[in-house]
Short mmCIF file of C-alpha atoms in Angstrom, two decimals:
data_model
loop_
_atom_site.label_atom_id
_atom_site.label_comp_id
_atom_site.label_asym_id
_atom_site.label_seq_id
_atom_site.Cartn_x
_atom_site.Cartn_y
_atom_site.Cartn_z
CA UNK A 1 0.12 0.04 -0.02
CA UNK A 2 1.23 3.35 -1.03
CA UNK A 3 -0.22 6.87 -0.86
CA UNK A 4 -0.22 9.65 -3.41
CA UNK A 5 2.15 11.64 -1.12
CA UNK A 6 4.72 8.77 -0.85
CA UNK A 7 4.63 8.35 -4.62
CA UNK A 8 5.05 12.05 -5.16
CA UNK A 9 8.05 12.13 -2.80
CA UNK A 10 9.64 9.32 -4.79
CA UNK A 11 8.94 11.26 -8.11
CA UNK A 12 10.31 14.44 -6.71
CA UNK A 13 13.50 12.71 -5.54
CA UNK A 14 13.86 11.13 -9.07
CA UNK A 15 13.47 7.69 -7.68
CA UNK A 16 10.05 6.70 -8.97
CA UNK A 17 9.68 3.38 -10.84
CA UNK A 18 7.63 4.01 -13.82
CA UNK A 19 6.46 1.65 -16.47
CA UNK A 20 3.98 2.04 -19.39
CA UNK A 21 0.72 0.09 -19.64
CA UNK A 22 2.43 -1.68 -22.51
CA UNK A 23 5.31 -2.92 -20.50
CA UNK A 24 3.62 -3.68 -17.16
CA UNK A 25 2.00 -7.07 -17.94
CA UNK A 26 5.24 -8.90 -18.71
CA UNK A 27 6.81 -7.23 -15.80
CA UNK A 28 4.09 -8.43 -13.39
CA UNK A 29 4.23 -11.94 -14.96
CA UNK A 30 7.86 -11.98 -14.23
CA UNK A 31 7.99 -10.57 -10.79
CA UNK A 32 4.68 -11.47 -9.36
CA UNK A 33 1.89 -9.17 -8.45
CA UNK A 34 2.88 -8.67 -4.77
CA UNK A 35 6.50 -7.81 -5.39
CA UNK A 36 5.72 -5.64 -8.46
CA UNK A 37 3.14 -3.64 -6.43
CA UNK A 38 5.80 -2.80 -3.88
CA UNK A 39 8.27 -1.74 -6.53
CA UNK A 40 6.26 0.08 -9.14
CA UNK A 41 5.03 3.64 -8.39
CA UNK A 42 3.33 4.56 -11.59
CA UNK A 43 2.01 2.97 -14.71
CA UNK A 44 1.48 5.39 -17.62
CA UNK A 45 -1.50 4.97 -20.06
CA UNK A 46 -2.12 6.94 -23.22
CA UNK A 47 -4.23 7.33 -26.31
CA UNK A 48 -4.00 9.17 -29.60
CA UNK A 49 -6.97 9.61 -31.89
CA UNK A 50 -9.70 11.83 -33.19
CA UNK A 51 -11.84 13.38 -30.34
CA UNK A 52 -14.69 15.45 -31.65
CA UNK A 53 -15.62 17.10 -28.36
CA UNK A 54 -12.62 19.22 -28.32
CA UNK A 55 -12.05 22.95 -28.45
CA UNK A 56 -10.54 25.97 -26.73
CA UNK A 57 -11.30 29.24 -25.14
CA UNK A 58 -9.26 32.16 -26.44
CA UNK A 59 -8.90 35.59 -25.15
CA UNK A 60 -7.70 38.23 -27.63
CA UNK A 61 -7.26 41.25 -25.28
CA UNK A 62 -8.96 44.58 -26.11
CA UNK A 63 -8.50 46.75 -29.30
CA UNK A 64 -8.52 50.47 -29.42
CA UNK A 65 -11.36 51.42 -29.53
CA UNK A 66 -12.86 48.40 -27.92
CA UNK A 67 -15.18 45.78 -29.69
CA UNK A 68 -17.69 43.31 -28.12
CA UNK A 69 -17.44 40.54 -30.76
CA UNK A 70 -20.82 39.31 -31.60
CA UNK A 71 -19.71 37.10 -34.57
CA UNK A 72 -16.07 36.14 -35.24
CA UNK A 73 -14.07 33.99 -37.50
CA UNK A 74 -10.49 32.74 -37.34
CA UNK A 75 -9.23 31.72 -40.75
CA UNK A 76 -12.87 31.80 -41.80
CA UNK A 77 -13.83 29.28 -39.25
CA UNK A 78 -16.78 30.44 -36.99
CA UNK A 79 -16.03 30.70 -33.34
CA UNK A 80 -18.61 31.13 -30.61
CA UNK A 81 -18.83 34.63 -29.07
CA UNK A 82 -21.74 34.27 -26.72
CA UNK A 83 -19.34 34.94 -23.80
CA UNK A 84 -17.65 38.14 -22.70
CA UNK A 85 -16.37 40.81 -25.22
CA UNK A 86 -13.17 39.33 -26.54
CA UNK A 87 -13.46 35.64 -25.31
CA UNK A 88 -14.39 33.06 -27.89
CA UNK A 89 -14.77 29.27 -28.02
CA UNK A 90 -13.35 27.49 -30.99
CA UNK A 91 -14.71 24.02 -31.56
CA UNK A 92 -12.73 21.44 -33.48
CA UNK A 93 -15.62 20.21 -35.73
CA UNK A 94 -16.62 23.63 -37.04
CA UNK A 95 -16.37 23.72 -40.86
CA UNK A 96 -14.76 26.61 -42.71
CA UNK A 97 -17.03 29.28 -43.91
CA UNK A 98 -17.96 28.57 -47.54
CA UNK A 99 -16.97 24.88 -47.34
CA UNK A 100 -19.60 23.12 -49.56
CA UNK A 101 -19.68 20.37 -46.89
CA UNK A 102 -21.52 17.37 -48.37
CA UNK A 103 -23.25 19.46 -51.06
CA UNK A 104 -21.63 17.16 -53.71
CA UNK A 105 -21.01 14.06 -51.65
CA UNK A 106 -18.61 12.98 -50.32
CA UNK A 107 -17.22 16.43 -49.31
CA UNK A 108 -13.48 16.72 -48.62
CA UNK A 109 -13.62 18.98 -45.44
CA UNK A 110 -10.06 20.09 -45.97
CA UNK A 111 -9.86 22.64 -43.22
CA UNK A 112 -11.84 23.49 -40.13
CA UNK A 113 -11.71 24.13 -36.33
CA UNK A 114 -9.30 21.16 -35.61
CA UNK A 115 -6.89 22.60 -38.22
CA UNK A 116 -7.11 26.07 -36.72
CA UNK A 117 -6.27 24.62 -33.31
CA UNK A 118 -3.31 22.77 -34.84
CA UNK A 119 -2.10 25.92 -36.55
CA UNK A 120 -2.45 27.86 -33.18
CA UNK A 121 -0.28 25.34 -31.42
CA UNK A 122 2.17 25.41 -34.36
CA UNK A 123 2.63 29.23 -33.82
CA UNK A 124 1.28 30.16 -37.27
CA UNK A 125 -0.06 33.65 -37.90
CA UNK A 126 -3.84 33.49 -38.25
CA UNK A 127 -6.55 35.92 -39.26
CA UNK A 128 -9.24 37.17 -37.00
CA UNK A 129 -12.38 38.68 -38.48
CA UNK A 130 -15.07 39.89 -36.12
CA UNK A 131 -18.24 41.91 -36.26
CA UNK A 132 -20.31 43.68 -33.58
CA UNK A 133 -23.56 45.61 -33.28
CA UNK A 134 -21.65 48.30 -31.31
CA UNK A 135 -22.43 49.68 -27.82
CA UNK A 136 -21.53 52.80 -26.03
CA UNK A 137 -18.81 50.94 -24.08
CA UNK A 138 -17.62 48.84 -27.10
CA UNK A 139 -18.17 51.10 -30.14
CA UNK A 140 -15.93 49.26 -32.77
CA UNK A 141 -18.24 47.47 -35.26
CA UNK A 142 -15.66 45.51 -37.18
CA UNK A 143 -12.08 44.23 -36.86
CA UNK A 144 -9.70 42.26 -39.09
CA UNK A 145 -6.31 41.45 -37.72
CA UNK A 146 -3.63 38.82 -37.59
CA UNK A 147 -2.27 37.06 -34.60
CA UNK A 148 -0.40 34.15 -33.19
CA UNK A 149 -0.98 32.11 -30.00
CA UNK A 150 1.66 34.29 -28.30
CA UNK A 151 -0.46 37.42 -28.81
CA UNK A 152 -3.36 35.86 -26.88
CA UNK A 153 -3.84 36.38 -23.23
CA UNK A 154 -5.11 32.81 -22.76
CA UNK A 155 -5.53 29.81 -25.13
CA UNK A 156 -7.02 27.18 -22.82
CA UNK A 157 -8.02 23.83 -24.29
CA UNK A 158 -11.44 22.76 -22.83
CA UNK A 159 -12.68 19.49 -24.05
CA UNK A 160 -15.97 18.27 -22.92
CA UNK A 161 -15.43 14.65 -23.88
CA UNK A 162 -12.17 12.79 -24.45
CA UNK A 163 -10.74 9.27 -23.81
CA UNK A 164 -13.83 7.15 -24.37
CA UNK A 165 -13.28 4.05 -22.27
CA UNK A 166 -14.28 1.70 -25.13
CA UNK A 167 -15.69 2.20 -28.66
CA UNK A 168 -17.54 0.66 -31.43
CA UNK A 169 -16.14 -1.23 -34.37
CA UNK A 170 -17.95 0.29 -37.31
CA UNK A 171 -19.07 -1.83 -40.25
CA UNK A 172 -21.57 -1.22 -43.05
CA UNK A 173 -24.14 -3.91 -43.94
CA UNK A 174 -25.96 -1.73 -46.41
CA UNK A 175 -25.34 -2.01 -50.13
CA UNK A 176 -23.72 1.25 -50.81
CA UNK A 177 -20.47 2.89 -49.56
CA UNK A 178 -20.94 5.08 -46.63
CA UNK A 179 -18.82 8.00 -45.27
CA UNK A 180 -18.88 8.21 -41.48
CA UNK A 181 -16.90 9.74 -38.58
CA UNK A 182 -15.58 6.13 -38.36
CA UNK A 183 -14.13 6.42 -41.88
CA UNK A 184 -15.21 5.14 -45.32
CA UNK A 185 -17.15 1.97 -44.93
CA UNK A 186 -17.56 -0.35 -47.98
CA UNK A 187 -20.94 -2.08 -48.46
CA UNK A 188 -21.85 -5.65 -47.35
CA UNK A 189 -19.23 -5.38 -44.48
CA UNK A 190 -16.27 -5.43 -46.66
CA UNK A 191 -14.25 -3.46 -44.11
CA UNK A 192 -14.56 -2.17 -40.59
CA UNK A 193 -12.86 0.51 -38.37
CA UNK A 194 -12.20 0.65 -34.67
CA UNK A 195 -10.88 3.39 -32.49
CA UNK A 196 -9.14 2.74 -29.17
CA UNK A 197 -5.60 2.23 -27.84
CA UNK A 198 -6.90 -0.94 -26.13
CA UNK A 199 -4.57 -2.21 -23.59
CA UNK A 200 -2.77 1.19 -23.35
CA UNK A 201 -6.01 3.23 -23.12
CA UNK A 202 -6.37 5.24 -19.85
CA UNK A 203 -9.83 4.20 -18.68
CA UNK A 204 -9.40 0.60 -19.66
CA UNK A 205 -6.36 0.41 -17.23
CA UNK A 206 -8.62 1.91 -14.44
CA UNK A 207 -11.98 0.47 -15.30
CA UNK A 208 -13.81 1.42 -12.14
CA UNK A 209 -12.28 4.88 -11.89
CA UNK A 210 -10.30 4.16 -8.69
CA UNK A 211 -7.48 6.59 -9.49
CA UNK A 212 -8.77 8.67 -12.46
CA UNK A 213 -11.26 11.16 -11.32
CA UNK A 214 -12.06 14.92 -11.22
CA UNK A 215 -8.77 16.71 -10.56
CA UNK A 216 -6.35 14.09 -11.88
CA UNK A 217 -3.40 15.67 -13.64
CA UNK A 218 -3.04 14.41 -17.24
CA UNK A 219 -0.58 15.00 -20.17
CA UNK A 220 -2.62 16.77 -22.57
CA UNK A 221 -0.73 17.00 -25.85
CA UNK A 222 2.43 17.82 -24.00
CA UNK A 223 0.86 20.31 -21.51
CA UNK A 224 0.14 19.40 -17.80
CA UNK A 225 -3.71 19.60 -17.70
CA UNK A 226 -6.31 17.98 -15.69
CA UNK A 227 -9.72 16.32 -15.64
CA UNK A 228 -12.16 19.13 -14.80
CA UNK A 229 -15.44 17.00 -14.85
CA UNK A 230 -16.77 13.71 -16.00
CA UNK A 231 -16.92 13.75 -19.68
CA UNK A 232 -20.19 14.30 -21.54
CA UNK A 233 -22.12 11.01 -22.16
CA UNK A 234 -20.07 9.49 -19.31
CA UNK A 235 -22.01 6.23 -18.38
CA UNK A 236 -19.98 4.23 -15.89
CA UNK A 237 -23.07 1.94 -15.29
CA UNK A 238 -22.97 0.03 -18.50
CA UNK A 239 -22.71 -3.79 -18.77
CA UNK A 240 -19.15 -5.04 -18.03
CA UNK A 241 -17.14 -8.32 -18.22
CA UNK A 242 -16.35 -9.96 -14.80
CA UNK A 243 -13.03 -8.21 -15.01
CA UNK A 244 -14.75 -4.83 -15.30
CA UNK A 245 -14.25 -4.19 -19.08
CA UNK A 246 -17.13 -2.30 -20.39
CA UNK A 247 -19.00 -3.92 -23.27
CA UNK A 248 -19.89 -0.45 -24.84
CA UNK A 249 -18.57 3.23 -24.61
CA UNK A 250 -18.89 3.73 -20.78
CA UNK A 251 -16.63 6.41 -19.11
CA UNK A 252 -15.37 9.66 -20.58
CA UNK A 253 -13.29 12.54 -19.37
CA UNK A 254 -13.66 16.31 -19.77
CA UNK A 255 -10.07 17.62 -19.98
CA UNK A 256 -8.43 21.02 -19.93
CA UNK A 257 -4.93 22.30 -20.43
CA UNK A 258 -2.85 25.33 -21.63
CA UNK A 259 -2.44 25.26 -25.32
CA UNK A 260 0.71 27.41 -25.02
CA UNK A 261 2.45 24.50 -23.44
CA UNK A 262 1.19 21.97 -26.09
CA UNK A 263 3.24 20.13 -28.87
CA UNK A 264 1.99 20.28 -32.47
CA UNK A 265 2.66 16.65 -33.20
CA UNK A 266 0.05 15.75 -30.63
CA UNK A 267 -2.64 18.31 -31.73
CA UNK A 268 -3.67 17.51 -35.24
CA UNK A 269 -6.57 18.63 -37.38
CA UNK A 270 -8.24 15.81 -39.30
CA UNK A 271 -10.58 15.55 -42.24
CA UNK A 272 -13.01 12.81 -42.68
CA UNK A 273 -14.17 12.61 -46.27
CA UNK A 274 -18.00 12.70 -46.43
CA UNK A 275 -18.16 13.56 -42.71
CA UNK A 276 -16.43 16.57 -41.57
CA UNK A 277 -13.40 17.88 -39.60
CA UNK A 278 -12.07 16.98 -36.11
CA UNK A 279 -9.13 17.08 -33.93
CA UNK A 280 -6.72 14.23 -33.02
CA UNK A 281 -5.03 14.49 -29.60
CA UNK A 282 -2.32 12.64 -27.77
CA UNK A 283 -3.23 12.16 -24.12
CA UNK A 284 -1.37 10.39 -21.32
CA UNK A 285 -2.78 9.69 -17.82
CA UNK A 286 -0.53 8.22 -15.01
CA UNK A 287 -2.04 5.59 -12.75
CA UNK A 288 -0.56 5.57 -9.21
CA UNK A 289 0.02 2.03 -7.96
CA UNK A 290 -1.54 2.46 -4.63
CA UNK A 291 -2.22 -1.24 -4.06
CA UNK A 292 -2.13 -4.60 -5.69
CA UNK A 293 -5.56 -4.46 -7.05
CA UNK A 294 -4.85 -1.18 -9.02
CA UNK A 295 -1.73 -2.77 -10.48
CA UNK A 296 -3.54 -5.96 -11.45
CA UNK A 297 -6.12 -3.85 -13.38
CA UNK A 298 -3.32 -2.11 -15.30
CA UNK A 299 -2.25 -5.56 -16.46
CA UNK A 300 -5.24 -5.71 -18.91
CA UNK A 301 -4.40 -7.15 -22.32
CA UNK A 302 -5.90 -6.63 -25.74
CA UNK A 303 -7.47 -10.10 -25.47
CA UNK A 304 -9.35 -9.18 -22.42
CA UNK A 305 -10.94 -6.19 -23.95
CA UNK A 306 -14.22 -6.64 -26.05
CA UNK A 307 -15.41 -4.03 -28.52
CA UNK A 308 -19.01 -3.96 -29.89
CA UNK A 309 -19.42 -4.33 -33.57
CA UNK A 310 -22.17 -1.97 -34.88
CA UNK A 311 -23.63 -1.52 -38.35
CA UNK A 312 -23.27 2.03 -39.39
CA UNK A 313 -25.34 1.37 -42.47
CA UNK A 314 -28.59 1.32 -40.56
CA UNK A 315 -28.46 0.51 -36.86
CA UNK A 316 -26.16 3.29 -35.80
CA UNK A 317 -27.90 6.15 -37.79
CA UNK A 318 -31.35 4.85 -36.63
CA UNK A 319 -30.08 4.57 -32.99
CA UNK A 320 -31.44 1.15 -32.51
CA UNK A 321 -28.77 0.20 -30.01
CA UNK A 322 -28.20 -3.09 -31.81
CA UNK A 323 -24.84 -4.66 -31.35
CA UNK A 324 -23.98 -7.49 -33.76
CA UNK A 325 -21.32 -9.11 -31.67
CA UNK A 326 -18.22 -8.42 -29.66
CA UNK A 327 -14.59 -8.84 -30.76
CA UNK A 328 -11.39 -8.59 -28.73
CA UNK A 329 -8.73 -6.03 -29.44
CA UNK A 330 -6.36 -9.02 -29.96
CA UNK A 331 -8.48 -10.04 -32.90
CA UNK A 332 -8.84 -6.37 -34.16
CA UNK A 333 -5.05 -5.98 -34.16
CA UNK A 334 -4.57 -8.94 -36.60
CA UNK A 335 -6.33 -6.63 -39.16
CA UNK A 336 -9.22 -9.18 -39.70
CA UNK A 337 -12.22 -10.07 -37.63
CA UNK A 338 -15.06 -12.51 -38.10
CA UNK A 339 -18.68 -11.18 -38.06
CA UNK A 340 -21.33 -13.81 -38.20
CA UNK A 341 -19.10 -16.19 -40.18
CA UNK A 342 -17.83 -13.55 -42.54
CA UNK A 343 -14.17 -12.23 -42.60
CA UNK A 344 -13.97 -8.40 -42.28
CA UNK A 345 -10.80 -6.51 -42.84
CA UNK A 346 -10.26 -3.85 -40.17
CA UNK A 347 -8.32 -0.68 -39.72
CA UNK A 348 -7.78 1.59 -36.68
CA UNK A 349 -8.49 5.34 -36.33
CA UNK A 350 -6.58 5.57 -33.13
CA UNK A 351 -2.84 5.35 -33.32
CA UNK A 352 -1.19 2.81 -31.05
CA UNK A 353 2.25 3.95 -32.24
CA UNK A 354 1.58 7.56 -31.16
CA UNK A 355 -0.05 6.36 -27.92
CA UNK A 356 3.07 4.46 -27.07
CA UNK A 357 5.10 7.54 -27.78
CA UNK A 358 2.94 9.52 -25.31
CA UNK A 359 3.03 6.81 -22.58
CA UNK A 360 6.89 6.84 -22.85
CA UNK A 361 7.13 10.69 -22.96
CA UNK A 362 4.86 10.86 -19.76
CA UNK A 363 6.89 8.06 -18.11
CA UNK A 364 10.10 10.01 -18.72
CA UNK A 365 8.70 13.20 -17.43
CA UNK A 366 7.67 11.43 -14.16
CA UNK A 367 11.05 9.69 -13.86
CA UNK A 368 12.73 13.18 -14.26
CA UNK A 369 10.55 14.47 -11.49
CA UNK A 370 8.81 16.98 -13.81
CA UNK A 371 5.33 15.48 -13.53
CA UNK A 372 3.71 14.97 -10.08
CA UNK A 373 0.49 13.08 -9.60
CA UNK A 374 -2.75 14.83 -8.42
CA UNK A 375 -5.24 12.82 -6.33
CA UNK A 376 -8.82 13.29 -7.56
CA UNK A 377 -11.00 15.64 -5.67
CA UNK A 378 -14.13 13.68 -6.74
CA UNK A 379 -14.63 10.36 -8.19
CA UNK A 380 -16.23 9.58 -11.51
CA UNK A 381 -19.69 8.01 -11.33
CA UNK A 382 -19.96 4.26 -11.65
CA UNK A 383 -23.60 3.92 -11.91
CA UNK A 384 -24.98 6.33 -14.54
CA UNK A 385 -26.46 5.43 -17.89
CA UNK A 386 -26.75 7.49 -21.06
CA UNK A 387 -30.04 8.98 -21.81
CA UNK A 388 -31.46 9.36 -25.39
CA UNK A 389 -33.00 12.58 -26.69
CA UNK A 390 -36.82 12.14 -26.86
CA UNK A 391 -38.90 13.87 -29.50
CA UNK A 392 -41.82 15.13 -27.53
CA UNK A 393 -45.02 16.97 -28.46
CA UNK A 394 -44.98 20.63 -27.43
CA UNK A 395 -46.20 21.00 -23.74
CA UNK A 396 -49.89 22.31 -23.38
CA UNK B 1 24.95 -5.40 -70.12
CA UNK B 2 23.05 -8.23 -68.53
CA UNK B 3 20.34 -9.93 -70.50
CA UNK B 4 18.24 -10.59 -67.29
CA UNK B 5 14.71 -9.30 -67.52
CA UNK B 6 14.01 -6.48 -65.00
CA UNK B 7 11.13 -4.20 -64.25
CA UNK B 8 11.57 -0.56 -63.57
CA UNK B 9 9.07 2.10 -62.52
CA UNK B 10 9.34 5.31 -64.49
CA UNK B 11 7.65 8.66 -64.65
CA UNK B 12 7.51 10.79 -67.78
CA UNK B 13 6.74 14.40 -67.54
CA UNK B 14 5.51 16.00 -70.84
CA UNK B 15 6.03 19.83 -70.92
CA UNK B 16 3.31 21.24 -73.13
CA UNK B 17 2.57 18.27 -75.23
CA UNK B 18 4.71 15.87 -77.16
CA UNK B 19 1.67 13.74 -77.26
CA UNK B 20 1.27 13.53 -81.01
CA UNK B 21 3.80 10.81 -80.99
CA UNK B 22 2.83 7.31 -80.01
CA UNK B 23 5.44 6.88 -77.42
CA UNK B 24 4.11 3.75 -75.83
CA UNK B 25 3.67 2.13 -79.14
CA UNK B 26 7.41 2.58 -79.98
CA UNK B 27 8.50 1.40 -76.53
CA UNK B 28 6.63 -1.89 -77.27
CA UNK B 29 7.32 -2.27 -80.90
CA UNK B 30 10.84 -0.91 -81.26
CA UNK B 31 12.35 -1.46 -77.87
CA UNK B 32 10.63 -4.82 -77.02
CA UNK B 33 9.46 -3.63 -73.56
CA UNK B 34 6.40 -4.81 -71.65
CA UNK B 35 4.55 -1.73 -70.47
CA UNK B 36 2.19 -1.46 -67.60
CA UNK B 37 0.62 1.86 -67.13
CA UNK B 38 -0.47 3.06 -63.68
CA UNK B 39 -1.44 6.59 -64.42
CA UNK B 40 -1.44 8.91 -67.42
CA UNK B 41 -2.86 12.35 -68.39
CA UNK B 42 -1.89 13.44 -71.71
CA UNK B 43 -4.02 16.30 -73.04
CA UNK B 44 -3.11 18.45 -76.02
CA UNK B 45 -1.77 21.86 -75.12
CA UNK B 46 -1.30 21.00 -71.52
CA UNK B 47 1.43 19.50 -69.43
CA UNK B 48 1.09 15.76 -68.95
CA UNK B 49 2.57 12.81 -67.27
CA UNK B 50 2.76 9.05 -67.73
CA UNK B 51 3.62 6.69 -64.81
CA UNK B 52 4.44 3.13 -65.87
CA UNK B 53 6.33 -0.10 -65.34
CA UNK B 54 8.63 -1.21 -68.07
CA UNK B 55 9.81 -4.70 -68.18
CA UNK B 56 12.70 -5.85 -70.44
CA UNK B 57 16.43 -6.24 -70.51
CA UNK B 58 18.55 -3.38 -68.93
CA UNK B 59 19.69 -2.58 -72.43
CA UNK B 60 16.19 -2.44 -73.92
CA UNK B 61 15.04 -0.30 -71.13
CA UNK B 62 17.93 2.15 -71.49
CA UNK B 63 17.22 2.29 -75.24
CA UNK B 64 13.63 3.09 -74.56
CA UNK B 65 14.60 5.84 -72.17
CA UNK B 66 16.95 7.28 -74.70
CA UNK B 67 14.15 7.26 -77.18
CA UNK B 68 11.70 8.98 -74.91
CA UNK B 69 14.30 11.67 -74.07
CA UNK B 70 14.39 12.71 -77.71
CA UNK B 71 10.90 14.21 -77.29
CA UNK B 72 11.82 16.76 -74.72
CA UNK B 73 10.27 14.61 -71.98
CA UNK B 74 11.66 14.56 -68.38
CA UNK B 75 12.24 11.04 -67.08
CA UNK B 76 12.02 10.52 -63.38
CA UNK B 77 13.45 7.14 -62.19
CA UNK B 78 12.29 7.31 -58.67
CA UNK B 79 8.75 6.60 -59.84
CA UNK B 80 7.21 8.47 -56.93
CA UNK B 81 3.75 9.53 -57.92
CA UNK B 82 2.49 9.11 -54.36
CA UNK B 83 4.29 11.13 -51.80
CA UNK B 84 3.87 10.15 -48.12
CA UNK B 85 4.74 12.93 -45.64
CA UNK B 86 6.28 11.00 -42.78
CA UNK B 87 5.80 14.04 -40.43
CA UNK B 88 2.06 14.27 -41.07
CA UNK B 89 1.51 10.52 -40.62
CA UNK B 90 0.13 9.59 -37.25
CA UNK B 91 0.57 5.84 -37.81
CA UNK B 92 -3.01 5.05 -37.01
CA UNK B 93 -3.18 2.42 -39.70
CA UNK B 94 -6.53 3.62 -41.07
CA UNK B 95 -5.20 3.42 -44.66
CA UNK B 96 -3.89 -0.02 -44.44
CA UNK B 97 -7.12 -2.00 -45.35
CA UNK B 98 -7.82 0.40 -48.20
CA UNK B 99 -4.39 -0.23 -49.81
CA UNK B 100 -4.93 -3.10 -52.30
CA UNK B 101 -1.25 -4.08 -52.58
CA UNK B 102 -0.22 -3.91 -48.94
CA UNK B 103 2.10 -1.06 -49.97
CA UNK B 104 1.05 0.54 -46.80
CA UNK B 105 1.29 -2.04 -44.05
CA UNK B 106 2.18 -2.57 -40.44
CA UNK B 107 5.47 -4.23 -40.19
CA UNK B 108 5.92 -4.73 -36.57
CA UNK B 109 2.60 -5.47 -34.75
CA UNK B 110 4.22 -4.65 -31.34
CA UNK B 111 4.80 -0.92 -32.27
CA UNK B 112 2.23 -0.67 -35.01
CA UNK B 113 4.20 1.87 -37.11
CA UNK B 114 2.85 2.20 -40.65
CA UNK B 115 5.47 1.44 -43.33
CA UNK B 116 5.27 2.48 -47.01
CA UNK B 117 6.82 0.06 -49.41
CA UNK B 118 7.02 2.30 -52.48
CA UNK B 119 7.85 -0.51 -54.91
CA UNK B 120 4.44 -2.08 -54.27
CA UNK B 121 2.49 1.12 -54.80
CA UNK B 122 0.24 1.01 -57.88
CA UNK B 123 -0.83 4.62 -57.37
CA UNK B 124 -4.59 3.94 -57.05
CA UNK B 125 -4.61 6.93 -54.76
CA UNK B 126 -6.99 5.36 -52.29
CA UNK B 127 -4.83 6.66 -49.32
CA UNK B 128 -4.65 10.11 -50.77
CA UNK B 129 -8.46 10.37 -50.72
CA UNK B 130 -9.01 8.87 -47.17
CA UNK B 131 -6.09 9.85 -45.12
CA UNK B 132 -7.59 12.13 -42.34
CA UNK B 133 -4.20 13.75 -41.78
CA UNK B 134 -3.46 14.51 -45.36
CA UNK B 135 -0.30 12.49 -45.06
CA UNK B 136 -0.46 11.13 -48.55
CA UNK B 137 -0.40 13.26 -51.58
CA UNK B 138 -0.13 12.82 -55.39
CA UNK B 139 2.66 14.25 -57.31
CA UNK B 140 0.08 15.38 -59.97
#
């Protein structure tokens, strides 16, 4: 048994024993659970993939004369201005103004909110254009200027939902090619796509949220951020395997961090043909080895994790909730799964290679004493379910 | 020169059209080459390109190239019609199932880094259209 304080002392003195979630299984197999739990202080987990519920608050500072922006665009991408005068929220799935979207399907969606966020982090000069109705205190009606992230007072990433605990494997059983946020899916289940770091993924290494909670310090694209709330659609109360692996999406995290500290290679705008734009993020979360049970759970392997296979040709868009079957990440990693007797070639939208890089970078930061752990100030809920949106008659 | 039969990937650039001449015909007929065209765009009054495999003896291929060069055509031996930007690639592996020749593949399943075997690429451009990161681009 260890405490957060003891682990942080060891980190601060540069003596912490840190392994990645990719290394820990073999280590525990070799040393035994009891001895390994005594020895290991932290296991680092990570993920890298598209996370649509991401964005950032920016503060521009005040112009002379002042403006209360009522509509604004960065590089022609609309930002939300329904907050204070020169604060805006830039969402990663916002299309660029004038993008024909799916007018002539499938659209290309070459540039949007996610790309603006990447360009900001990369230090590029971007255009701001804003309009206002004008007030006595904010008389300016229009502004066009150019800025970099260094000109901003704050650039704070605020992501309502990241790190989905588990995710669907998308296939298409219809008879036409479809374009989805899970990629291009050929008809008659010719191919499929999945999206999780599996055995390296944060919430699969802490399935019951024993260490990851509100207040946990995380590695968000290179910045030291934290979990500020449960993620939207967090549903800790879903069905699980006896080992606690959720059989559907389950837990999510709301994360925040200072974009000025982020690294461009872990903040990437993405374009999904026929669907839209998004943002891929690299996220690392340390798990403190407080006891043997927590260590045992970090030893989860791809073969223990089951992903639901869902038909995006009809069941997903119609929200029927139907799951065709479950397949393990071990099967998914072979590039081929079997769905009701038929072989389906599968690819990943989440990058295990990049996730490993993040897990190792975080492990190095902890070993150097540069990244201390923060104990949660509140746990994530384990018993909640996800509610649907009901279409109701107007109230009388 | 050796009489062994080899296959080489070549790229011909046509500056403002030399397309009146039946170049491929002469490569086959006069230089005894087997030709497999991946991509071609040859339009009168415009720049054009031709990406192809030629199979024959070293000598025959060399002769064919010399012949093509007499038409003010630039010959590129690297045959790179698809350019992969290693820096933009996130190695997610999404492209792998769409690549019909396994030119894009995961060599080491433990690290899952995406490798690009240029020699196997037939320039179908599937990766160019679908890569969310824009890591693959076409030279033309």
